[in-house]
Amino acid sequence: MKCAFHKGRGKCRMPDCHNQVYARKLCVRHGGKKICLRPHCTAHARGNAFCLKHGGVAKRRTCEVDGCVKLAHANHKCVAHGGGRYCKSPGCSFHARFAGLCLQCNSDLTPLDLRNHVMLPLDDVDFSILQVLAKEFTPNACKIGKPHRRGMLGLNMVEA
């Protein structure tokens, strides 16, 4: 089962290959990515005919501070030189990681404001709804039973 992002990707055109297509109806193993033209180099070409080691072009720009080779984020600077965005939670000075919040402030959020909702006994829950939801969150999409890095709680269902 494929996630929503990868569900439209086809399979490699080579016989008996079930890998996902990368380019030209081929997977990476069968030539979907170009190899560096430098003799005896097996790295993938980046931006032109060569790998980064042999003159390929990086697709992302580096920090504009002299001597810094880190990738630029906001304002053409790396996070260490002021290019990162800060958490938008009041009083927090950490860098934002997801949805404008740092990891700590993101994990503090609850999916719903549970204070205004009536909590039903477990016997009143329709388990067929939970079964449908559990199929959407397969082990390939996230680790069931463990917190997801973007704040989604793991699903542990026990039928009564």
mmCIF file of C-alpha atoms in Angstrom:
data_model
loop_
_atom_site.group_PDB
_atom_site.id
_atom_site.type_symbol
_atom_site.label_atom_id
_atom_site.label_comp_id
_atom_site.label_asym_id
_atom_site.label_seq_id
_atom_site.Cartn_x
_atom_site.Cartn_y
_atom_site.Cartn_z
ATOM 1 C CA MET A 1 0.000 0.000 0.000
ATOM 2 C CA LYS A 2 1.422 3.387 -1.015
ATOM 3 C CA CYS A 3 0.980 6.724 0.718
ATOM 4 C CA ALA A 4 -0.875 9.594 -0.986
ATOM 5 C CA PHE A 5 2.376 11.137 -2.258
ATOM 6 C CA HIS A 6 3.716 7.942 -3.869
ATOM 7 C CA LYS A 7 0.460 6.298 -4.995
ATOM 8 C CA GLY A 8 0.683 7.734 -8.520
ATOM 9 C CA ARG A 9 4.206 6.453 -9.146
ATOM 10 C CA GLY A 10 4.554 3.508 -11.509
ATOM 11 C CA LYS A 11 6.844 0.495 -11.405
ATOM 12 C CA CYS A 12 10.134 0.101 -13.229
ATOM 13 C CA ARG A 13 9.807 -1.091 -16.848
ATOM 14 C CA MET A 14 12.553 -3.727 -16.443
ATOM 15 C CA PRO A 15 11.271 -7.324 -16.231
ATOM 16 C CA ASP A 16 10.802 -8.697 -12.694
ATOM 17 C CA CYS A 17 11.639 -5.318 -11.115
ATOM 18 C CA HIS A 18 9.033 -4.011 -8.687
ATOM 19 C CA ASN A 19 10.869 -0.831 -7.660
ATOM 20 C CA GLN A 20 9.231 2.580 -7.954
ATOM 21 C CA VAL A 21 9.925 4.631 -11.088
ATOM 22 C CA TYR A 22 12.317 7.561 -10.661
ATOM 23 C CA ALA A 23 12.661 8.881 -14.249
ATOM 24 C CA ARG A 24 12.172 7.643 -17.821
ATOM 25 C CA LYS A 25 10.044 4.723 -16.527
ATOM 26 C CA LEU A 26 13.125 3.314 -14.749
ATOM 27 C CA CYS A 27 14.020 2.924 -11.089
ATOM 28 C CA VAL A 28 17.325 4.265 -9.746
ATOM 29 C CA ARG A 29 18.967 0.823 -9.965
ATOM 30 C CA HIS A 30 18.152 0.466 -13.673
ATOM 31 C CA GLY A 31 19.185 3.936 -14.839
ATOM 32 C CA GLY A 32 16.509 6.301 -13.583
ATOM 33 C CA LYS A 33 19.254 8.558 -12.225
ATOM 34 C CA LYS A 34 22.204 9.570 -14.369
ATOM 35 C CA ILE A 35 25.704 8.520 -13.265
ATOM 36 C CA CYS A 36 28.648 10.949 -13.097
ATOM 37 C CA LEU A 37 30.606 11.098 -16.384
ATOM 38 C CA ARG A 38 33.981 11.087 -14.609
ATOM 39 C CA PRO A 39 35.699 7.728 -15.313
ATOM 40 C CA HIS A 40 35.423 5.177 -12.461
ATOM 41 C CA CYS A 41 32.939 7.342 -10.524
ATOM 42 C CA THR A 42 29.663 5.655 -9.577
ATOM 43 C CA ALA A 43 27.989 8.638 -7.866
ATOM 44 C CA HIS A 44 24.815 10.164 -9.260
ATOM 45 C CA ALA A 45 25.052 13.306 -11.401
ATOM 46 C CA ARG A 46 23.719 16.445 -9.696
ATOM 47 C CA GLY A 47 22.454 19.370 -11.755
ATOM 48 C CA ASN A 48 24.560 18.507 -14.823
ATOM 49 C CA ALA A 49 26.637 15.553 -16.042
ATOM 50 C CA PHE A 50 28.845 15.274 -12.923
ATOM 51 C CA CYS A 51 28.446 14.472 -9.234
ATOM 52 C CA LEU A 52 29.088 17.152 -6.599
ATOM 53 C CA LYS A 53 32.653 15.923 -6.059
ATOM 54 C CA HIS A 54 33.514 16.320 -9.761
ATOM 55 C CA GLY A 55 31.862 19.649 -10.544
ATOM 56 C CA GLY A 56 28.154 19.009 -10.280
ATOM 57 C CA VAL A 57 25.863 21.832 -9.284
ATOM 58 C CA ALA A 58 24.048 21.732 -5.960
ATOM 59 C CA LYS A 59 20.372 22.565 -6.368
ATOM 60 C CA ARG A 60 20.229 24.435 -3.047
ATOM 61 C CA ARG A 61 22.188 27.574 -2.295
ATOM 62 C CA THR A 62 24.661 27.805 0.554
ATOM 63 C CA CYS A 63 24.805 30.388 3.316
ATOM 64 C CA GLU A 64 25.987 33.823 2.160
ATOM 65 C CA VAL A 65 28.307 34.252 5.187
ATOM 66 C CA ASP A 66 31.959 33.971 4.075
ATOM 67 C CA GLY A 67 33.433 30.538 4.774
ATOM 68 C CA CYS A 68 30.099 28.884 5.640
ATOM 69 C CA VAL A 69 29.152 25.882 3.480
ATOM 70 C CA LYS A 70 25.823 25.022 5.156
ATOM 71 C CA LEU A 71 22.548 25.175 3.219
ATOM 72 C CA ALA A 72 20.714 28.504 3.267
ATOM 73 C CA HIS A 73 17.207 28.747 4.669
ATOM 74 C CA ALA A 74 15.556 32.153 5.099
ATOM 75 C CA ASN A 75 17.334 35.372 4.059
ATOM 76 C CA HIS A 76 20.071 33.428 2.197
ATOM 77 C CA LYS A 77 21.617 32.328 5.501
ATOM 78 C CA CYS A 78 21.885 29.049 7.398
ATOM 79 C CA VAL A 79 20.136 28.618 10.755
ATOM 80 C CA ALA A 80 23.372 29.270 12.687
ATOM 81 C CA HIS A 81 23.796 32.667 10.997
ATOM 82 C CA GLY A 82 20.200 33.837 11.455
ATOM 83 C CA GLY A 83 18.415 32.263 8.509
ATOM 84 C CA GLY A 84 16.053 30.057 10.480
ATOM 85 C CA ARG A 85 12.560 30.957 11.592
ATOM 86 C CA TYR A 86 11.735 31.054 15.279
ATOM 87 C CA CYS A 87 8.822 29.367 17.012
ATOM 88 C CA LYS A 88 5.689 31.522 16.899
ATOM 89 C CA SER A 89 4.563 30.398 20.356
ATOM 90 C CA PRO A 90 4.683 33.361 22.790
ATOM 91 C CA GLY A 91 7.837 33.370 24.924
ATOM 92 C CA CYS A 92 9.569 30.538 23.016
ATOM 93 C CA SER A 93 13.017 31.196 21.520
ATOM 94 C CA PHE A 94 13.644 27.847 19.785
ATOM 95 C CA HIS A 95 13.746 27.411 15.999
ATOM 96 C CA ALA A 96 10.532 26.406 14.235
ATOM 97 C CA ARG A 97 10.461 22.853 12.899
ATOM 98 C CA PHE A 98 6.893 22.232 11.720
ATOM 99 C CA ALA A 99 3.900 24.517 11.138
ATOM 100 C CA GLY A 100 5.779 27.479 12.621
ATOM 101 C CA LEU A 101 6.364 25.768 15.964
ATOM 102 C CA CYS A 102 9.386 24.141 17.597
ATOM 103 C CA LEU A 103 9.290 20.450 18.524
ATOM 104 C CA GLN A 104 8.347 21.154 22.151
ATOM 105 C CA CYS A 105 5.498 23.566 21.394
ATOM 106 C CA ASN A 106 4.200 21.313 18.613
ATOM 107 C CA SER A 107 4.053 18.317 20.973
ATOM 108 C CA ASP A 108 2.165 20.425 23.551
ATOM 109 C CA LEU A 109 -0.769 20.853 21.153
ATOM 110 C CA THR A 110 -3.726 18.508 21.370
ATOM 111 C CA PRO A 111 -5.738 17.559 18.266
ATOM 112 C CA LEU A 112 -8.932 18.853 19.884
ATOM 113 C CA ASP A 113 -9.693 21.012 22.872
ATOM 114 C CA LEU A 114 -10.933 18.112 24.979
ATOM 115 C CA ARG A 115 -12.143 20.312 27.847
ATOM 116 C CA ASN A 116 -15.328 21.212 25.943
ATOM 117 C CA HIS A 117 -16.156 17.669 24.804
ATOM 118 C CA VAL A 118 -18.089 14.945 26.558
ATOM 119 C CA MET A 119 -16.012 11.829 27.157
ATOM 120 C CA LEU A 120 -17.973 8.651 26.386
ATOM 121 C CA PRO A 121 -17.356 5.321 28.102
ATOM 122 C CA LEU A 122 -15.285 2.929 25.999
ATOM 123 C CA ASP A 123 -18.295 0.633 25.497
ATOM 124 C CA ASP A 124 -20.126 3.402 23.583
ATOM 125 C CA VAL A 125 -17.367 3.833 20.979
ATOM 126 C CA ASP A 126 -18.127 2.422 17.534
ATOM 127 C CA PHE A 127 -15.104 0.194 16.832
ATOM 128 C CA SER A 128 -15.900 0.043 13.102
ATOM 129 C CA ILE A 129 -14.898 3.706 12.848
ATOM 130 C CA LEU A 130 -11.626 2.969 14.623
ATOM 131 C CA GLN A 131 -10.926 0.075 12.240
ATOM 132 C CA VAL A 132 -11.274 2.405 9.228
ATOM 133 C CA LEU A 133 -8.952 4.950 10.830
ATOM 134 C CA ALA A 134 -6.399 2.276 11.720
ATOM 135 C CA LYS A 135 -6.193 1.145 8.078
ATOM 136 C CA GLU A 136 -5.223 4.693 7.044
ATOM 137 C CA PHE A 137 -2.293 4.699 9.486
ATOM 138 C CA THR A 138 -0.427 1.591 8.400
ATOM 139 C CA PRO A 139 3.026 0.678 9.801
ATOM 140 C CA ASN A 140 4.545 1.982 6.549
ATOM 141 C CA ALA A 141 3.052 5.431 7.087
ATOM 142 C CA CYS A 142 3.928 5.747 10.777
ATOM 143 C CA LYS A 143 5.043 3.576 13.658
ATOM 144 C CA ILE A 144 1.862 2.396 15.370
ATOM 145 C CA GLY A 145 2.037 2.744 19.133
ATOM 146 C CA LYS A 146 4.814 5.360 19.120
ATOM 147 C CA PRO A 147 4.445 9.150 18.942
ATOM 148 C CA HIS A 148 4.779 10.526 15.428
ATOM 149 C CA ARG A 149 7.350 13.295 14.981
ATOM 150 C CA ARG A 150 4.677 15.721 13.846
ATOM 151 C CA GLY A 151 2.574 15.293 16.960
ATOM 152 C CA MET A 152 0.158 12.591 15.821
ATOM 153 C CA LEU A 153 -0.434 10.030 18.527
ATOM 154 C CA GLY A 154 0.080 6.346 17.831
ATOM 155 C CA LEU A 155 -2.930 4.058 17.582
ATOM 156 C CA ASN A 156 -3.272 1.207 20.040
ATOM 157 C CA MET A 157 -6.686 -0.379 19.625
ATOM 158 C CA VAL A 158 -8.017 -3.066 21.911
ATOM 159 C CA GLU A 159 -11.499 -4.282 21.173
ATOM 160 C CA ALA A 160 -13.651 -4.888 24.280
#
